[in-house]
Coordinates of C-alpha atoms in Angstrom, one line a residue:
Chain A
X208 CA 0.1 0.0 0.1
X209 CA 1.1 3.6 -0.8
X210 CA 1.6 6.0 2.0
X211 CA 2.5 10.1 1.3
X212 CA 3.8 11.6 4.4
X213 CA 3.7 15.3 5.0
X214 CA 5.4 16.1 8.2
X215 CA 4.9 19.9 8.3
X216 CA 1.1 20.5 10.1
X217 CA 1.6 24.4 9.5
X218 CA 4.1 26.8 8.2
X219 CA 4.1 30.4 7.9
X220 CA 5.7 32.7 5.4
X221 CA 5.7 36.4 4.5
X222 CA 4.2 38.1 1.4
X223 CA 6.6 38.2 -1.5
X224 CA 8.9 35.4 0.0
X225 CA 9.7 31.7 -1.1
X226 CA 8.2 28.6 0.6
X227 CA 8.9 24.9 0.6
X228 CA 6.4 22.5 1.8
X229 CA 7.4 19.0 2.2
X230 CA 6.1 15.8 1.2
X231 CA 7.5 11.7 1.2
X232 CA 5.8 9.0 -0.2
X233 CA 6.6 5.6 -0.2
X234 CA 5.5 2.5 -3.0
X235 CA 6.5 -0.1 -4.8
X236 CA 5.3 1.1 -8.2
X237 CA 7.5 2.0 -10.7
X238 CA 5.8 4.6 -11.9
X239 CA 3.1 7.4 -10.6
X240 CA 1.9 10.5 -10.5
X241 CA 2.1 12.9 -7.8
X242 CA -0.2 15.8 -7.0
X243 CA -0.2 19.1 -5.3
X244 CA -4.2 20.0 -4.3
X245 CA -4.7 23.5 -2.6
X246 CA -7.7 23.8 -0.2
X247 CA -8.5 27.5 0.9
X248 CA -11.2 28.1 3.3
X249 CA -13.7 28.0 0.9
X250 CA -12.9 24.3 1.4
X251 CA -13.1 23.5 -2.3
X252 CA -9.7 21.3 -3.6
X253 CA -7.6 22.8 -6.2
X254 CA -5.3 21.3 -8.5
X255 CA -2.3 22.9 -8.3
X256 CA 0.4 20.8 -9.8
X257 CA 0.9 17.2 -11.2
X258 CA 4.3 15.2 -11.8
X259 CA 4.6 12.3 -13.9
X260 CA 7.3 9.8 -12.2
X261 CA 9.1 8.8 -15.6
X262 CA 9.7 12.3 -16.3
X263 CA 12.7 13.9 -15.0
X264 CA 11.9 17.4 -15.4
X265 CA 10.2 19.1 -12.4
X266 CA 7.1 20.0 -13.3
X267 CA 6.6 24.0 -13.0
X268 CA 3.2 26.3 -12.8
X269 CA 3.7 29.7 -12.7
X270 CA 4.7 30.6 -9.2
X271 CA 4.5 27.0 -8.2
X272 CA 7.4 24.3 -9.1
X273 CA 8.0 21.1 -7.6
X274 CA 11.3 19.4 -6.7
X275 CA 11.1 15.6 -7.7
X276 CA 13.8 13.2 -6.1
X277 CA 12.2 10.0 -7.5
X278 CA 15.2 7.7 -5.5
X279 CA 14.4 9.7 -2.3
X280 CA 11.0 9.5 -2.9
X281 CA 10.6 12.9 -2.5
X282 CA 8.1 15.5 -3.7
X283 CA 8.4 19.3 -2.6
X284 CA 6.7 22.1 -3.4
X285 CA 8.0 25.6 -3.6
X286 CA 5.7 28.3 -3.9
X287 CA 7.9 31.7 -5.1
X288 CA 6.6 35.2 -4.8
X289 CA 4.2 34.4 -1.6
X290 CA 0.5 35.9 -1.6
X291 CA -2.3 36.3 0.6
X292 CA -4.1 34.0 -1.7
X293 CA -1.8 31.2 -1.1
X294 CA -3.4 31.2 2.5
X295 CA -4.5 27.5 2.5
X296 CA -4.3 23.8 3.3
X297 CA -2.0 21.9 1.1
X298 CA -2.7 18.5 0.4
X299 CA 0.4 16.1 -1.1
X300 CA -1.3 13.1 -3.1
X301 CA -0.4 10.0 -5.0
X302 CA -2.0 7.5 -7.6
X303 CA -0.5 4.3 -8.9
X304 CA -0.3 4.1 -12.8
X305 CA -1.7 0.5 -12.9
X306 CA -4.6 -0.4 -11.7
X307 CA -8.2 -0.1 -12.6
X308 CA -9.5 3.7 -11.0
X309 CA -7.8 6.7 -10.4
X310 CA -7.4 6.4 -6.7
X311 CA -5.7 9.1 -4.8
X312 CA -3.7 8.2 -1.4
X313 CA -3.4 11.8 0.1
X314 CA -0.7 13.1 2.8
X315 CA -2.3 15.0 6.5
X316 CA -1.6 18.5 5.1
X317 CA 0.0 21.5 5.6
X318 CA -1.2 24.5 6.7
X319 CA 0.2 27.8 4.9
X320 CA -0.4 31.2 6.1
X321 CA 1.3 33.9 4.1
X322 CA 1.0 37.1 6.1
X323 CA 1.9 41.0 5.0
Chain B
X211 CA -20.7 23.4 -17.5
X212 CA -21.3 23.3 -13.8
X213 CA -18.6 20.5 -13.1
X214 CA -18.9 18.3 -9.9
X215 CA -22.0 19.3 -8.0
X216 CA -22.9 17.9 -4.3
X217 CA -26.2 18.4 -2.3
X218 CA -26.8 19.3 1.0
X219 CA -23.9 21.3 1.4
X220 CA -24.7 20.6 5.0
X221 CA -26.5 18.2 6.8
X222 CA -27.2 17.3 10.6
X223 CA -28.6 13.7 11.6
X224 CA -29.3 11.6 14.8
X225 CA -27.6 8.3 15.7
X226 CA -29.6 5.6 13.4
X227 CA -30.7 7.8 10.8
X228 CA -30.2 7.2 7.1
X229 CA -29.8 9.8 4.3
X230 CA -27.9 9.7 0.7
X231 CA -25.6 12.3 -0.4
X232 CA -26.0 13.0 -3.9
X233 CA -23.1 13.9 -6.4
X234 CA -23.4 14.7 -10.4
X235 CA -20.7 15.7 -13.0
X236 CA -21.5 16.9 -16.5
X237 CA -18.0 16.4 -17.8
X238 CA -19.1 12.9 -19.3
X239 CA -16.4 11.4 -16.8
X240 CA -15.8 7.5 -16.3
X241 CA -14.4 7.8 -12.6
X242 CA -16.2 8.8 -9.9
X243 CA -15.3 8.5 -6.3
X244 CA -16.2 9.6 -2.8
X245 CA -13.5 10.5 0.3
X246 CA -14.0 11.9 3.8
X247 CA -12.0 14.7 5.2
X248 CA -11.2 14.5 9.1
X249 CA -8.9 16.7 10.7
X250 CA -5.4 15.7 10.8
X251 CA -6.3 13.0 8.3
X252 CA -6.0 14.0 4.9
X253 CA -8.7 12.7 2.6
X254 CA -9.5 9.0 2.4
X255 CA -11.4 7.0 -0.1
X256 CA -14.6 5.3 0.7
X257 CA -15.9 3.7 -3.0
X258 CA -15.2 4.6 -6.5
X259 CA -16.5 3.7 -9.8
X260 CA -14.9 3.0 -13.1
X261 CA -18.1 3.4 -15.3
X262 CA -22.0 2.9 -15.0
X263 CA -22.9 -0.4 -13.0
X264 CA -19.4 -0.9 -11.6
X265 CA -18.3 0.4 -7.7
X266 CA -15.8 -0.9 -5.7
X267 CA -14.5 -0.4 -1.9
X268 CA -11.7 2.6 -1.4
X269 CA -9.8 2.5 2.3
X270 CA -12.9 3.1 4.6
X271 CA -16.1 1.4 3.4
X272 CA -18.0 0.3 6.7
X273 CA -21.1 2.0 7.1
X274 CA -21.7 3.2 3.5
X275 CA -23.3 2.1 0.3
X276 CA -22.7 3.5 -3.4
X277 CA -24.4 2.4 -6.9
X278 CA -23.9 3.9 -10.3
X279 CA -26.6 3.4 -12.5
X280 CA -25.4 6.3 -14.5
X281 CA -22.2 8.1 -16.1
X282 CA -23.4 11.4 -14.4
X283 CA -24.6 10.1 -11.0
X284 CA -23.0 8.3 -8.0
X285 CA -24.4 8.8 -4.3
X286 CA -23.5 8.1 -1.0
X287 CA -25.8 6.3 0.9
X288 CA -25.3 6.3 4.9
X289 CA -27.3 3.5 5.9
X290 CA -27.5 4.0 9.7
X291 CA -25.4 7.0 10.5
X292 CA -23.1 7.1 13.7
X293 CA -21.3 9.7 15.3
X294 CA -18.1 8.6 13.4
X295 CA -19.2 9.6 10.5
X296 CA -19.0 12.8 11.0
X297 CA -17.1 14.4 8.3
X298 CA -16.6 16.4 5.1
X299 CA -17.5 14.1 2.1
X300 CA -16.1 15.3 -1.1
X301 CA -17.2 13.7 -4.4
X302 CA -14.7 13.7 -7.1
X303 CA -14.6 12.8 -11.2
X304 CA -12.0 11.9 -13.5
X305 CA -11.9 11.1 -17.1
X306 CA -9.0 8.4 -17.3
X307 CA -6.0 6.7 -15.7
X308 CA -3.3 8.7 -17.8
X309 CA -1.4 11.6 -18.4
X310 CA -3.6 14.6 -17.7
X311 CA -7.0 12.2 -18.1
X312 CA -6.4 11.5 -14.0
X313 CA -6.8 14.8 -12.9
X314 CA -9.8 14.6 -10.2
X315 CA -12.0 17.5 -10.2
X316 CA -14.0 17.8 -6.8
X317 CA -17.1 19.1 -5.8
X318 CA -17.4 21.7 -2.8
X319 CA -18.3 19.1 -0.4
X320 CA -20.9 18.3 2.2
X321 CA -20.4 18.4 5.7
X322 CA -22.1 16.1 8.0
X323 CA -22.6 16.6 11.7
X324 CA -24.1 12.5 13.4
X325 CA -25.6 13.5 16.7

C-alpha cells in the first residue's frame, strides 16, 4: 500500500517570500503520479501541480514548482513570490499508474499562512 | 458546465438515521470517487466507480453504500448514521487514468454532523 507523509502541519511565510512544503511517499510501483492540491477556506479542492514519475523534469506552474527526487521518494512544493491568496491547506497526493481507477492517497496536509 | 455538484452542503443527522449524499458531474467522466476528510487525516477514499454499473470499495467503506446507474450520478448512502461518520465528504471525478486525464475534479463538499 502507498503512503504519503507531510511532516509540516503548519507553516508561515511573509508576502513575496518563497516557501517550500515537504512531502515524502512510499510505494513499490515504478511509475505513478504525484499531485499537490490546495484547499482554501472555501473548502474547494484545487489542483496546483502534477508530476509524472517517469518524467525527469520537475513540473512548474507559474509561481509553483516541485522538486521531485524519485530515488529519495520526495516531492516538495515551492511557492515563489507568496501571495495572501496562497493561504490554504496544501495536500500532497499519490496515484499509481497501474490498476483500474484513479484513486488518490493523500497526506495529512500542511496549513500555510501568508502574512503581510 | 457546472463541473461536480454535491447536495446538500450541510446536514445534521441523529444516530441511526439514514440519508443519501448526492453527487453529479456533467463532464462525461467515467471515474468517480467519494472521499471523507477528517481533521489531521487528510482525505480518505470511501468508494469509487470506473463506470456505470461498476463500483468498488476504497480505504474506509464500512457504513456506506454506493451505486452508479448513470455516468453522471454517484450517490453515497449512509445506512445507519454514527457519530464516527461526522466528517466532510467530497465527491470527485476524472476522465481517465493516464496523463492529464487523471486529474480529479472535486465537488464543493458536504459537511455532515451526526449527533
